[in-house]
Coordinates of N, CA, C and O in Angstrom, one line a residue:
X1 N 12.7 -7.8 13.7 CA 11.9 -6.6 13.9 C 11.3 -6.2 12.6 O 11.8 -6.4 11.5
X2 N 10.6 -5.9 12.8 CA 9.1 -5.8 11.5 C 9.7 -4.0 10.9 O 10.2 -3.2 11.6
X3 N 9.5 -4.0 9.9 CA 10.0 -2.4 9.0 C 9.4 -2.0 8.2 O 8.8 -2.9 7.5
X4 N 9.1 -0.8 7.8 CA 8.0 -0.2 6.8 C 9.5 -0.2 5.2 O 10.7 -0.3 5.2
X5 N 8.6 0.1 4.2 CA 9.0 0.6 3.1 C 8.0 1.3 2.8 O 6.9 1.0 2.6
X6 N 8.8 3.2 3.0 CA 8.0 4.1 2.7 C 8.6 4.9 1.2 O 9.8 5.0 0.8
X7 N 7.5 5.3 0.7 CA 7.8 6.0 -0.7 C 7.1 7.0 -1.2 O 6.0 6.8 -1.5
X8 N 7.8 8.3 -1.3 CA 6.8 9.6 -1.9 C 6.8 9.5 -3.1 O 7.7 9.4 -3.9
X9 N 5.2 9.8 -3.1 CA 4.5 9.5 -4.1 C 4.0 10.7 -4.6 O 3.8 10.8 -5.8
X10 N 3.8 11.8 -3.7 CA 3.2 13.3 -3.9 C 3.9 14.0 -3.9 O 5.0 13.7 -3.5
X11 N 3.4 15.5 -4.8 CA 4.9 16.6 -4.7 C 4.8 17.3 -3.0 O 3.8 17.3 -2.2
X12 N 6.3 18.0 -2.6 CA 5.9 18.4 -1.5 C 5.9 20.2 -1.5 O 6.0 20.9 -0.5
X13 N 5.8 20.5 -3.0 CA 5.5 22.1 -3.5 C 4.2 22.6 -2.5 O 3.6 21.5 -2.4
X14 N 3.9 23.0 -2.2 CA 2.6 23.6 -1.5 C 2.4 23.3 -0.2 O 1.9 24.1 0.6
X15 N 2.9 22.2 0.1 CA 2.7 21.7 1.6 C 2.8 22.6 2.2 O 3.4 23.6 1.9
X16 N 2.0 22.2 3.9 CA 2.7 22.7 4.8 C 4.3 22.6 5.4 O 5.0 21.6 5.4
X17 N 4.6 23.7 5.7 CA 5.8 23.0 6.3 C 6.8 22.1 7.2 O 7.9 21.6 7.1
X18 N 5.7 22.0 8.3 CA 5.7 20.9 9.2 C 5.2 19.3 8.1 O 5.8 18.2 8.5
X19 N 4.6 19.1 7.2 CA 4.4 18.1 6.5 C 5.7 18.3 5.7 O 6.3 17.3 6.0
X20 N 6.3 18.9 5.1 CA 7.7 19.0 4.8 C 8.8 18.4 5.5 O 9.5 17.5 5.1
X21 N 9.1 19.0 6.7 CA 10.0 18.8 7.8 C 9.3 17.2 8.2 O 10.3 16.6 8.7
X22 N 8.2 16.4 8.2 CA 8.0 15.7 8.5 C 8.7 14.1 7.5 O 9.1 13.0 7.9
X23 N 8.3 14.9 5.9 CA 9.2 14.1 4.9 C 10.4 14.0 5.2 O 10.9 12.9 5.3
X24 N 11.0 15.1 5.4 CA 12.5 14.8 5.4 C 12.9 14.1 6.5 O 13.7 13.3 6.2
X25 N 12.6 14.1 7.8 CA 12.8 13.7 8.6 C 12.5 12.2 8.8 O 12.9 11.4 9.6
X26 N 11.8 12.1 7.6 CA 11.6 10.0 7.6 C 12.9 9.7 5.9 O 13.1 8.6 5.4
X27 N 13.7 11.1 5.5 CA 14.4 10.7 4.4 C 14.2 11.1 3.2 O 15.0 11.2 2.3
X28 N 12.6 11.4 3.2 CA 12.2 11.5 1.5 C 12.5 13.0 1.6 O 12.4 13.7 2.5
X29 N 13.0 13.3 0.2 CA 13.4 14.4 -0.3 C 12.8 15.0 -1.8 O 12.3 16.1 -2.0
X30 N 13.0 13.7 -2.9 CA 12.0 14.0 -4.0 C 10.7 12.7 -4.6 O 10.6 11.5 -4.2
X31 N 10.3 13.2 -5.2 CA 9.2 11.9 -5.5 C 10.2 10.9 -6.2 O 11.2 11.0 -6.8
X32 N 9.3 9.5 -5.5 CA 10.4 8.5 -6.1 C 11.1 7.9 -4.6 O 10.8 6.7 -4.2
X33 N 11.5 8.3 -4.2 CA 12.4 8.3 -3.2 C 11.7 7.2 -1.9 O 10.6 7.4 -1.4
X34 N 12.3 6.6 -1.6 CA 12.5 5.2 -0.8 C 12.8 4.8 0.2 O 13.7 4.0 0.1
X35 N 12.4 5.1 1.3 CA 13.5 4.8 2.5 C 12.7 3.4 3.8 O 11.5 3.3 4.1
X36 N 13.8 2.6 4.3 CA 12.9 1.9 5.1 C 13.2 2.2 6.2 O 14.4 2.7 6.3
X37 N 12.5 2.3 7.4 CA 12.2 2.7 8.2 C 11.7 1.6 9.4 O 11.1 0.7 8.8
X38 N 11.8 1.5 11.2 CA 11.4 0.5 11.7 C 9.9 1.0 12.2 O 9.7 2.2 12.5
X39 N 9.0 0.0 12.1 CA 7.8 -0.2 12.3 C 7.5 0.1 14.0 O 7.4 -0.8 14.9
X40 N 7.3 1.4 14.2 CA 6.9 1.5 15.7 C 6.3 2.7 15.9 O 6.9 3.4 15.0
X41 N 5.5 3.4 16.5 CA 4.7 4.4 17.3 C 4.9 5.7 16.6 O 4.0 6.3 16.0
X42 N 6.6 6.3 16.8 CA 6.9 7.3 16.3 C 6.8 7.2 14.7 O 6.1 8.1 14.1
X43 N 7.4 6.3 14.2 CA 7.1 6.4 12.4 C 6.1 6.6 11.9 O 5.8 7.4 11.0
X44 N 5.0 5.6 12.8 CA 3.4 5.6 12.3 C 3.0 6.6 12.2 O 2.5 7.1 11.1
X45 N 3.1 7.2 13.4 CA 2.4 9.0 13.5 C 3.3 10.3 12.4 O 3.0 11.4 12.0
X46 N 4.3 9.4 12.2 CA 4.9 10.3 10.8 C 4.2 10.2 9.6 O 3.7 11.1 9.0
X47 N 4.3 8.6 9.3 CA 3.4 8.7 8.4 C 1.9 8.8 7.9 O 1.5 8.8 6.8
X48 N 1.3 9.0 9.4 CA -0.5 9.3 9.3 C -0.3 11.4 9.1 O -1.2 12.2 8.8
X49 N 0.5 11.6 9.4 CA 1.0 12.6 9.1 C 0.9 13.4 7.6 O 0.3 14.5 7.5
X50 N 1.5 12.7 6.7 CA 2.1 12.5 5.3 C 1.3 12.0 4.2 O 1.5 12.3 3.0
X51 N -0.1 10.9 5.1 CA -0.6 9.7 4.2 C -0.9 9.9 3.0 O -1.1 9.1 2.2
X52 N -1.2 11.6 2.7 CA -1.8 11.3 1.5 C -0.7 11.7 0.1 O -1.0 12.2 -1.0
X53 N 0.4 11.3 0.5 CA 1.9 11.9 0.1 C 2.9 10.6 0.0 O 3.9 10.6 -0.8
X54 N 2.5 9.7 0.8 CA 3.0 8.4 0.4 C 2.5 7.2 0.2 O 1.3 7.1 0.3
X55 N 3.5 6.0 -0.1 CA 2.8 4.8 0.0 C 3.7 3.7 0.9 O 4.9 3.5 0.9
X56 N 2.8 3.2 1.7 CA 3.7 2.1 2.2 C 3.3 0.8 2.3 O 2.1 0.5 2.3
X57 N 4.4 -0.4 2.5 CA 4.6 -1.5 2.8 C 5.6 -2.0 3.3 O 6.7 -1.5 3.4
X58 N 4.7 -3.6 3.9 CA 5.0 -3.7 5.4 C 6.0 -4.8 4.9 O 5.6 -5.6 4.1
X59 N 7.2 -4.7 5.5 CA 8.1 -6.0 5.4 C 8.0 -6.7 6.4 O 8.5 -7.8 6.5

């Protein structure tokens, strides 16, 4: 099964909050921060969510 490595890269000071709750809910908490995650429909839409707050790659 194919998996993202996702990593924030942006501060989440200012955000919205739903882009907040969106972070946390895939793991990230501060910049830096790493979490992998499985490659499917729901994640994606998290992360097109987030995009311009993280970076990802595809394992």
């Amino acid at each position: 099964m194919a998996s993202l490595k996702i990593t924030l890269t942006g501060s989440l000071a200012g955000c919205k909050k739903d882009q907040i709750a969106t972070a946390q809910a895939l793991g990230l908490r501060k910049i830096g921060n790493t979490t992998i995650q499985p490659d499917n429909a729901a994640t994606r839409g998290k992360i097109n969510k987030i995009s311009h707050l993280v970076k990802v790659v595809e394992d």
